[in-house]
GROMACS .gro file of C-alpha atoms in nm:
model
  282
    1MET     CA    1   0.000   0.000   0.000
    2GLU     CA    2   0.122   0.348  -0.083
    3THR     CA    3   0.208   0.568   0.216
    4ILE     CA    4   0.263   0.927   0.314
    5LEU     CA    5   0.632   0.942   0.415
    6ALA     CA    6   0.677   1.207   0.687
    7CYS     CA    7   1.036   1.288   0.789
    8ILE     CA    8   1.100   1.458   1.124
    9ASP     CA    9   1.392   1.561   1.339
   10SER     CA   10   1.425   1.772   1.654
   11SER     CA   11   1.365   2.104   1.475
   12ALA     CA   12   1.055   2.321   1.507
   13TYR     CA   13   0.942   2.188   1.168
   14ALA     CA   14   0.846   1.848   1.313
   15ASN     CA   15   0.492   1.957   1.412
   16PRO     CA   16   0.411   2.124   1.075
   17VAL     CA   17   0.540   1.810   0.899
   18CYS     CA   18   0.303   1.594   1.106
   19ASP     CA   19   0.009   1.831   1.047
   20LEU     CA   20   0.062   1.830   0.669
   21ALA     CA   21   0.111   1.453   0.666
   22ALA     CA   22  -0.217   1.407   0.856
   23TRP     CA   23  -0.394   1.635   0.605
   24ALA     CA   24  -0.254   1.433   0.314
   25SER     CA   25  -0.342   1.106   0.488
   26ARG     CA   26  -0.705   1.208   0.531
   27LYS     CA   27  -0.737   1.330   0.174
   28LEU     CA   28  -0.561   1.036   0.010
   29LYS     CA   29  -0.684   0.775   0.261
   30ALA     CA   30  -0.328   0.651   0.295
   31PRO     CA   31  -0.130   0.552   0.608
   32VAL     CA   32   0.162   0.763   0.731
   33GLU     CA   33   0.512   0.626   0.775
   34LEU     CA   34   0.681   0.856   1.027
   35LEU     CA   35   1.060   0.849   0.982
   36HIS     CA   36   1.343   0.969   1.206
   37VAL     CA   37   1.705   0.912   1.110
   38VAL     CA   38   2.003   0.925   1.346
   39GLN     CA   39   2.272   1.049   1.115
   40ARG     CA   40   2.584   0.851   1.051
   41LYS     CA   41   2.889   1.034   1.187
   42ASP     CA   42   3.251   1.036   1.089
   43ALA     CA   43   3.401   0.865   1.393
   44VAL     CA   44   3.739   1.033   1.363
   45ALA     CA   45   3.609   1.384   1.301
   46GLU     CA   46   3.340   1.349   1.566
   47ARG     CA   47   3.597   1.242   1.822
   48HIS     CA   48   3.812   1.552   1.762
   49ASP     CA   49   4.100   1.310   1.819
   50LEU     CA   50   4.406   1.496   1.941
   51SER     CA   51   4.573   1.186   2.081
   52GLY     CA   52   4.853   1.199   1.826
   53ALA     CA   53   4.985   1.515   1.990
   54ILE     CA   54   5.007   1.372   2.342
   55GLY     CA   55   5.188   1.093   2.525
   56LEU     CA   56   5.105   0.722   2.485
   57GLY     CA   57   4.971   0.671   2.840
   58VAL     CA   58   4.743   0.971   2.819
   59LYS     CA   59   4.640   0.868   2.468
   60SER     CA   60   4.508   0.531   2.586
   61SER     CA   61   4.298   0.675   2.867
   62LEU     CA   62   4.172   0.952   2.641
   63LEU     CA   63   4.053   0.706   2.378
   64GLU     CA   64   3.873   0.497   2.641
   65GLU     CA   65   3.697   0.807   2.774
   66LEU     CA   66   3.604   0.923   2.424
   67THR     CA   67   3.462   0.580   2.345
   68ARG     CA   68   3.245   0.593   2.657
   69LEU     CA   69   3.124   0.943   2.565
   70GLU     CA   70   3.045   0.828   2.213
   71GLU     CA   71   2.843   0.532   2.341
   72THR     CA   72   2.653   0.759   2.580
   73ASP     CA   73   2.580   1.006   2.299
   74ALA     CA   74   2.455   0.723   2.075
   75ARG     CA   75   2.214   0.604   2.345
   76LEU     CA   76   2.085   0.960   2.393
   77GLN     CA   77   2.033   0.999   2.018
   78ILE     CA   78   1.829   0.677   2.008
   79GLU     CA   79   1.615   0.775   2.306
   80ARG     CA   80   1.557   1.122   2.163
   81GLY     CA   81   1.454   0.972   1.830
   82ARG     CA   82   1.207   0.736   1.995
   83ALA     CA   83   1.057   1.023   2.195
   84LEU     CA   84   1.021   1.234   1.879
   85LEU     CA   85   0.851   0.951   1.695
   86ALA     CA   86   0.612   0.882   1.985
   87ALA     CA   87   0.513   1.249   2.006
   88GLY     CA   88   0.475   1.274   1.629
   89ALA     CA   89   0.262   0.961   1.608
   90GLU     CA   90   0.033   1.093   1.882
   91ARG     CA   91  -0.007   1.425   1.696
   92LEU     CA   92  -0.082   1.244   1.369
   93ARG     CA   93  -0.349   1.023   1.524
   94ALA     CA   94  -0.509   1.321   1.699
   95ALA     CA   95  -0.522   1.501   1.362
   96GLY     CA   96  -0.707   1.211   1.200
   97ALA     CA   97  -0.434   1.028   1.006
   98VAL     CA   98  -0.568   0.702   0.861
   99ALA     CA   99  -0.293   0.494   1.029
  100VAL     CA  100   0.057   0.559   1.157
  101GLU     CA  101   0.372   0.347   1.153
  102THR     CA  102   0.700   0.475   1.299
  103LEU     CA  103   1.046   0.396   1.168
  104HIS     CA  104   1.378   0.472   1.340
  105ARG     CA  105   1.690   0.436   1.129
  106HIS     CA  106   2.066   0.499   1.153
  107GLY     CA  107   2.248   0.619   0.845
  108GLY     CA  108   2.235   0.890   0.583
  109ILE     CA  109   1.917   1.100   0.576
  110VAL     CA  110   1.906   1.142   0.200
  111GLU     CA  111   1.977   0.774   0.129
  112THR     CA  112   1.712   0.661   0.381
  113VAL     CA  113   1.445   0.893   0.241
  114LEU     CA  114   1.515   0.772  -0.113
  115GLU     CA  115   1.489   0.411   0.002
  116ARG     CA  116   1.158   0.460   0.183
  117GLU     CA  117   0.995   0.680  -0.082
  118ARG     CA  118   0.964   0.377  -0.312
  119VAL     CA  119   0.628   0.302  -0.148
  120ALA     CA  120   0.535   0.663  -0.083
  121ARG     CA  121   0.279   0.868  -0.268
  122VAL     CA  122   0.421   1.192  -0.133
  123VAL     CA  123   0.716   1.281   0.091
  124VAL     CA  124   0.664   1.545   0.361
  125ILE     CA  125   0.974   1.718   0.497
  126GLY     CA  126   1.058   2.039   0.686
  127LYS     CA  127   1.218   2.337   0.514
  128ARG     CA  128   1.522   2.318   0.740
  129GLY     CA  129   1.673   2.054   0.965
  130ALA     CA  130   1.775   2.098   1.326
  131SER     CA  131   2.129   2.207   1.234
  132HIS     CA  132   2.005   2.497   1.012
  133GLU     CA  133   1.680   2.573   1.190
  134PHE     CA  134   1.744   2.946   1.234
  135ALA     CA  135   1.934   3.006   0.908
  136THR     CA  136   1.641   3.188   0.750
  137ASP     CA  137   1.838   3.285   0.437
  138HIS     CA  138   1.893   2.922   0.341
  139ILE     CA  139   1.709   2.594   0.304
  140GLY     CA  140   1.863   2.285   0.456
  141SER     CA  141   2.130   2.130   0.232
  142LYS     CA  142   1.982   1.782   0.280
  143ILE     CA  143   1.638   1.912   0.184
  144GLU     CA  144   1.772   2.033  -0.149
  145ARG     CA  145   1.954   1.703  -0.206
  146VAL     CA  146   1.634   1.507  -0.137
  147VAL     CA  147   1.432   1.723  -0.376
  148ARG     CA  148   1.690   1.693  -0.653
  149ALA     CA  149   1.724   1.314  -0.614
  150SER     CA  150   1.364   1.215  -0.541
  151SER     CA  151   1.119   1.090  -0.802
  152ARG     CA  152   0.819   1.158  -0.576
  153PRO     CA  153   0.629   1.478  -0.507
  154ILE     CA  154   0.793   1.655  -0.212
  155LEU     CA  155   0.574   1.859   0.023
  156VAL     CA  156   0.798   2.104   0.209
  157ALA     CA  157   0.658   2.231   0.541
  158SER     CA  158   0.709   2.589   0.653
  159ARG     CA  159   0.761   2.671   1.021
  160THR     CA  160   0.393   2.752   1.071
  161ILE     CA  161   0.109   2.625   0.856
  162GLU     CA  162  -0.266   2.634   0.828
  163GLN     CA  163  -0.476   2.377   0.648
  164PRO     CA  164  -0.441   2.437   0.272
  165ARG     CA  165  -0.745   2.604   0.113
  166VAL     CA  166  -0.599   2.741  -0.211
  167ALA     CA  167  -0.350   2.575  -0.446
  168VAL     CA  168  -0.129   2.847  -0.594
  169LEU     CA  169   0.003   2.686  -0.915
  170ALA     CA  170   0.323   2.841  -1.053
  171TYR     CA  171   0.292   2.769  -1.424
  172ASP     CA  172   0.545   2.828  -1.701
  173GLY     CA  173   0.441   2.566  -1.957
  174SER     CA  174   0.739   2.343  -1.876
  175GLU     CA  175   0.714   1.964  -1.850
  176ALA     CA  176   0.741   1.978  -1.471
  177ALA     CA  177   0.477   2.253  -1.452
  178ASP     CA  178   0.244   2.042  -1.665
  179ARG     CA  179   0.288   1.752  -1.421
  180ALA     CA  180   0.199   1.987  -1.135
  181LEU     CA  181  -0.108   2.103  -1.332
  182GLU     CA  182  -0.217   1.744  -1.397
  183ARG     CA  183  -0.178   1.662  -1.028
  184CYS     CA  184  -0.370   1.974  -0.930
  185ALA     CA  185  -0.654   1.884  -1.169
  186ASN     CA  186  -0.690   1.516  -1.081
  187SER     CA  187  -0.547   1.432  -0.737
  188PRO     CA  188  -0.791   1.388  -0.446
  189LEU     CA  189  -0.540   1.596  -0.249
  190PHE     CA  190  -0.657   1.913  -0.428
  191ARG     CA  191  -1.010   1.823  -0.530
  192ASP     CA  192  -1.188   2.070  -0.303
  193LEU     CA  193  -0.924   2.345  -0.312
  194ALA     CA  194  -0.959   2.669  -0.506
  195VAL     CA  195  -0.678   2.719  -0.760
  196HIS     CA  196  -0.481   3.034  -0.843
  197VAL     CA  197  -0.269   2.992  -1.160
  198VAL     CA  198   0.030   3.227  -1.169
  199MET     CA  199   0.251   3.309  -1.469
  200ALA     CA  200   0.541   3.553  -1.494
  201GLY     CA  201   0.590   3.719  -1.831
  202SER     CA  202   0.460   3.977  -2.072
  203ASP     CA  203   0.088   3.996  -2.147
  204ASP     CA  204   0.113   3.859  -2.501
  205ASP     CA  205  -0.065   3.594  -2.709
  206SER     CA  206   0.182   3.319  -2.618
  207HIS     CA  207   0.138   3.359  -2.244
  208ARG     CA  208  -0.237   3.409  -2.270
  209ARG     CA  209  -0.268   3.085  -2.471
  210ALA     CA  210  -0.062   2.896  -2.215
  211MET     CA  211  -0.276   3.033  -1.935
  212ALA     CA  212  -0.598   2.942  -2.122
  213ASN     CA  213  -0.472   2.587  -2.179
  214ALA     CA  214  -0.392   2.552  -1.811
  215THR     CA  215  -0.726   2.680  -1.687
  216ALA     CA  216  -0.911   2.459  -1.938
  217GLN     CA  217  -0.779   2.155  -1.752
  218LEU     CA  218  -0.926   2.293  -1.431
  219GLU     CA  219  -1.282   2.323  -1.564
  220GLY     CA  220  -1.542   2.320  -1.290
  221ARG     CA  221  -1.300   2.443  -1.025
  222ASP     CA  222  -1.286   2.780  -0.853
  223VAL     CA  223  -0.998   2.926  -1.058
  224ARG     CA  224  -0.824   3.264  -1.051
  225THR     CA  225  -0.533   3.371  -1.271
  226THR     CA  226  -0.243   3.616  -1.252
  227LEU     CA  227  -0.016   3.703  -1.547
  228ARG     CA  228   0.237   3.972  -1.462
  229ASP     CA  229   0.550   4.100  -1.634
  230ALA     CA  230   0.803   4.063  -1.352
  231ARG     CA  231   1.053   3.812  -1.216
  232ALA     CA  232   0.890   3.477  -1.134
  233GLU     CA  233   1.019   3.487  -0.777
  234GLU     CA  234   0.849   3.825  -0.718
  235VAL     CA  235   0.514   3.738  -0.878
  236ILE     CA  236   0.478   3.398  -0.708
  237ALA     CA  237   0.586   3.522  -0.363
  238ASP     CA  238   0.343   3.816  -0.385
  239VAL     CA  239   0.045   3.595  -0.475
  240VAL     CA  240   0.128   3.343  -0.201
  241GLU     CA  241   0.163   3.617   0.059
  242ARG     CA  242  -0.177   3.766  -0.034
  243THR     CA  243  -0.354   3.427  -0.031
  244PRO     CA  244  -0.466   3.293   0.310
  245GLY     CA  245  -0.435   2.914   0.331
  246ALA     CA  246  -0.206   2.898   0.025
  247LEU     CA  247  -0.019   2.586  -0.078
  248LEU     CA  248   0.233   2.659  -0.356
  249MET     CA  249   0.266   2.397  -0.632
  250MET     CA  250   0.550   2.413  -0.880
  251GLY     CA  251   0.789   2.208  -1.090
  252ALA     CA  252   1.129   2.162  -0.930
  253TYR     CA  253   1.470   2.247  -1.068
  254GLY     CA  254   1.371   2.269  -1.433
  255HIS     CA  255   1.692   2.435  -1.550
  256SER     CA  256   2.022   2.269  -1.631
  257ALA     CA  257   2.283   2.243  -1.356
  258LEU     CA  258   2.498   2.504  -1.535
  259ARG     CA  259   2.212   2.753  -1.565
  260THR     CA  260   2.122   2.698  -1.201
  261LEU     CA  261   2.483   2.765  -1.104
  262ILE     CA  262   2.489   3.091  -1.299
  263VAL     CA  263   2.149   3.245  -1.236
  264GLY     CA  264   2.032   3.061  -0.925
  265SER     CA  265   1.715   2.855  -0.894
  266THR     CA  266   1.354   2.973  -0.878
  267THR     CA  267   1.276   2.650  -0.690
  268THR     CA  268   1.530   2.722  -0.415
  269ALA     CA  269   1.426   3.086  -0.394
  270MET     CA  270   1.060   2.994  -0.353
  271VAL     CA  271   1.116   2.726  -0.090
  272ARG     CA  272   1.347   2.963   0.098
  273THR     CA  273   1.127   3.272   0.096
  274VAL     CA  274   0.757   3.182   0.099
  275ARG     CA  275   0.587   3.124   0.432
  276ALA     CA  276   0.356   2.850   0.312
  277PRO     CA  277   0.383   2.479   0.228
  278VAL     CA  278   0.541   2.408  -0.112
  279LEU     CA  279   0.465   2.098  -0.320
  280LEU     CA  280   0.748   2.029  -0.566
  281MET     CA  281   0.702   1.807  -0.871
  282ARG     CA  282   0.996   1.658  -1.067
   0.00000   0.00000   0.00000
């Protein structure tokens, strides 16, 4: 059975992740797999091993003490993970999730998410992890790696959320944007949501045709449109900010790696700046 894969850590994004996962679970009638990963550490680097610079006798006792500290830290990490999962599962059940299974793993976060997403319909993850929780000018590096590597829709939770009421669809006619449009039109996740289609570009025949084609696929829905000649980041962020209950939908990382390196990424800019959940389609 397909699941909703919800990934949490000790950051403030754990509760919004659970709330969005519960919303998706109710809408899709799918169980939630709640995942916490204790990251694999570089034993040498983590130990800050200075024993090579001191005498042999001291070195032996130092290594024994460091080993004990490492074992204690590992036990604390496991207990903290179990506590996080228990609290998250309780929040999910209280919010009406269809069913909840918890999974505690050791290893790489990105690798574990990619392994578990094979049976997932959507992956829910926080905008930043515990180590970058207050770095508001960035998104977590592991979040970006997951989005780039994943083949599933990724629902990125902001620090605070409200239940989605309007799907703001960032549309540019690209293949990824068309997949987001198809999902918006047909998925039970968005069936009762109003839709606001947003395009950035000049008000010409080409853009108007693209907008008309997009809205035609949303026939019967409560649809609004915005076409504005400005940078995509500015137009999308403005519409999301003025839309209560917005959930932003967009294709992810549509440009080549070289273009992204030179001009940056609209995807990264949107995830970093908007204060609303973002659903990314590959």
